[in-house]
Short mmCIF file of C-alpha atoms in Angstrom, two decimals:
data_model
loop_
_atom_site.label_atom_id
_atom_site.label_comp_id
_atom_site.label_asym_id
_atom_site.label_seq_id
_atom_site.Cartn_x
_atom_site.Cartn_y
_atom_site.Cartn_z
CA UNK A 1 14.12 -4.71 -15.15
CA UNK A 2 14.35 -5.70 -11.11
CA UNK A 3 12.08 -7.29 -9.52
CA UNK A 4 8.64 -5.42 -7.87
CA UNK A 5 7.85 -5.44 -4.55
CA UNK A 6 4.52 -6.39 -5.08
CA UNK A 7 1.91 -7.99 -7.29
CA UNK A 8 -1.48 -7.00 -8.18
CA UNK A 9 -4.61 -8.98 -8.21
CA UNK A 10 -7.78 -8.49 -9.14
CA UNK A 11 -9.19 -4.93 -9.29
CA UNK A 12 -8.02 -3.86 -6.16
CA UNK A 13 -6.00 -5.95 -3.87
CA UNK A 14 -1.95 -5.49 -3.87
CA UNK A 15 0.10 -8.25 -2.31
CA UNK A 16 3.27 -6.82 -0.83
CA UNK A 17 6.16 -9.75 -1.19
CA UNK A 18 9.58 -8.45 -0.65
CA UNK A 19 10.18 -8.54 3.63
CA UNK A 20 13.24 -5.53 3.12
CA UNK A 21 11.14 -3.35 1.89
CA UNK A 22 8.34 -1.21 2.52
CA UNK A 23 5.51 -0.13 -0.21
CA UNK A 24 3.78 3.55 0.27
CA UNK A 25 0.74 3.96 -1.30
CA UNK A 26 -0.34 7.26 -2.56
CA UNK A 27 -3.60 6.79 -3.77
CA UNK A 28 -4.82 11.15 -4.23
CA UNK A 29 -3.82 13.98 -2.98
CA UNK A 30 -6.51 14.39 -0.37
CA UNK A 31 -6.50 11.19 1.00
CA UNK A 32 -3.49 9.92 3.76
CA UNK A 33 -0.58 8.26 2.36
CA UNK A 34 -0.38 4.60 3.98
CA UNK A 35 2.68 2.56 4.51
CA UNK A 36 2.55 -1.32 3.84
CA UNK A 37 5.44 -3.07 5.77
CA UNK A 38 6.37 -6.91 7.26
CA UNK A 39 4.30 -6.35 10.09
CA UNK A 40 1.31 -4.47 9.01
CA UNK A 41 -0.19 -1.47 7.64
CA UNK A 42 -0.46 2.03 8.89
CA UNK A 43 -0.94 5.58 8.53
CA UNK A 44 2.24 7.39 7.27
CA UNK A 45 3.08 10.77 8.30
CA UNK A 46 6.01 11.37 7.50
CA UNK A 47 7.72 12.37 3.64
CA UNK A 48 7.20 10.61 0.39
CA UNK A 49 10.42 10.10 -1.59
CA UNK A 50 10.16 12.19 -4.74
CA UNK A 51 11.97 9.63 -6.83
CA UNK A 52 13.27 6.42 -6.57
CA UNK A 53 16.66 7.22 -5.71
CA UNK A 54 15.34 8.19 -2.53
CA UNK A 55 12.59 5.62 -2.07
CA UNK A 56 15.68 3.13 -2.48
CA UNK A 57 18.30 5.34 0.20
CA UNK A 58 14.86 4.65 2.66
CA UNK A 59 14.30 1.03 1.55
CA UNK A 60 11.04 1.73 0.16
CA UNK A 61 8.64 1.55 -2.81
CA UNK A 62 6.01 4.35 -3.87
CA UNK A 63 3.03 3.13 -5.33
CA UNK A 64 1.08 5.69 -7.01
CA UNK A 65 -2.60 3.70 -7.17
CA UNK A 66 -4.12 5.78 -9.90
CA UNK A 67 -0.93 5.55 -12.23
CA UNK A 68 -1.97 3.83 -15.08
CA UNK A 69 0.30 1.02 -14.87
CA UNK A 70 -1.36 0.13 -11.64
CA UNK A 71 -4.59 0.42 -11.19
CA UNK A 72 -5.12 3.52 -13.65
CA UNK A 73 -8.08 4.90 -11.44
CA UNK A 74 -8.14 6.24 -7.79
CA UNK A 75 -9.58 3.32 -5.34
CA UNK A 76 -12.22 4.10 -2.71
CA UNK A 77 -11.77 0.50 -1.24
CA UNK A 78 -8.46 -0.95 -1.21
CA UNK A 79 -7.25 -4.93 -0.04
CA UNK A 80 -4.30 -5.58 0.98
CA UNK A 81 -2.48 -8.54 1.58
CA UNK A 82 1.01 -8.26 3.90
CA UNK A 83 3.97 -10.48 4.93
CA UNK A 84 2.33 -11.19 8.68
CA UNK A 85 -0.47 -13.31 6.85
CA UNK A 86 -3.42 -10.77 7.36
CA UNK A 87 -5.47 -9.14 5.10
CA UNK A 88 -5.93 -5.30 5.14
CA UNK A 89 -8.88 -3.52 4.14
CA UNK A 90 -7.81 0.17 3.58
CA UNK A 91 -11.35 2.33 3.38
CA UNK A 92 -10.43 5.68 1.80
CA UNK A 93 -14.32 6.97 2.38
CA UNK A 94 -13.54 6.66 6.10
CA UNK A 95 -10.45 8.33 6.46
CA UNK A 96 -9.99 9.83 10.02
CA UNK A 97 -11.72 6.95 11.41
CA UNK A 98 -11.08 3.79 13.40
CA UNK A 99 -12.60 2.23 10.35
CA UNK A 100 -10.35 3.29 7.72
CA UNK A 101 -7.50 0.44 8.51
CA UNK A 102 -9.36 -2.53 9.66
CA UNK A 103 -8.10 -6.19 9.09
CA UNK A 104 -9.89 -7.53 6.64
CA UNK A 105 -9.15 -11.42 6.94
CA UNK A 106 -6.72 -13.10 10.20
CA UNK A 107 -5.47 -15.26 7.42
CA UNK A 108 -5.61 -15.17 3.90
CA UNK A 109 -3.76 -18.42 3.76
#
């Protein structure tokens, strides 16, 4: 089995550890996808890979959050900790707001 991209910890914080690639998170289907990479976390807009052939062609990782090997629920609040050092705080009951990706901790070091 390779290597993940990330580790989990806790009941909802995901540490992304691999610098080449990028995790997507898909936590529902109503809520925005969000894209975890070296340098931060944003909004992503533009097409999840269907398997992970794909995911791999775009140097990625999809991380379905309510899968039950994950998490095995859908998350309303969401931590996340990134290669740059900061913590993200990913607030699915704000989505559409300034508030929904806010950094959560300058350094979780």
């Amino acid at each position: 089995m390779a290597d993940s991209t990330f580790i989990l910890s806790g009941r909802n914080t995901v540490i992304h550890k691999v610098r080449k690639l990028d995790l997507i998170l898909v936590n529902e289907a109503e809520h925005p996808v969000v894209k975890v990479s070296q340098n931060g976390v944003v909004e992503y807009n533009g097409v999840v890979p269907k398997n992970r052939r794909q995911a791999k062609d775009a140097y990625c990782e999809v991380l379905h959050i309510s899968s039950p090997d994950v998490f095995g629920e859908p998350k309303t609040l969401l931590f996340i900790q990134c290669l740059n050092g900061k913590e993200y705080k990913i607030d699915y009951s704000k989505c559409g707001t300034p508030l929904f990706i806010r950094v959560h901790q300058q350094s979780y070091i």
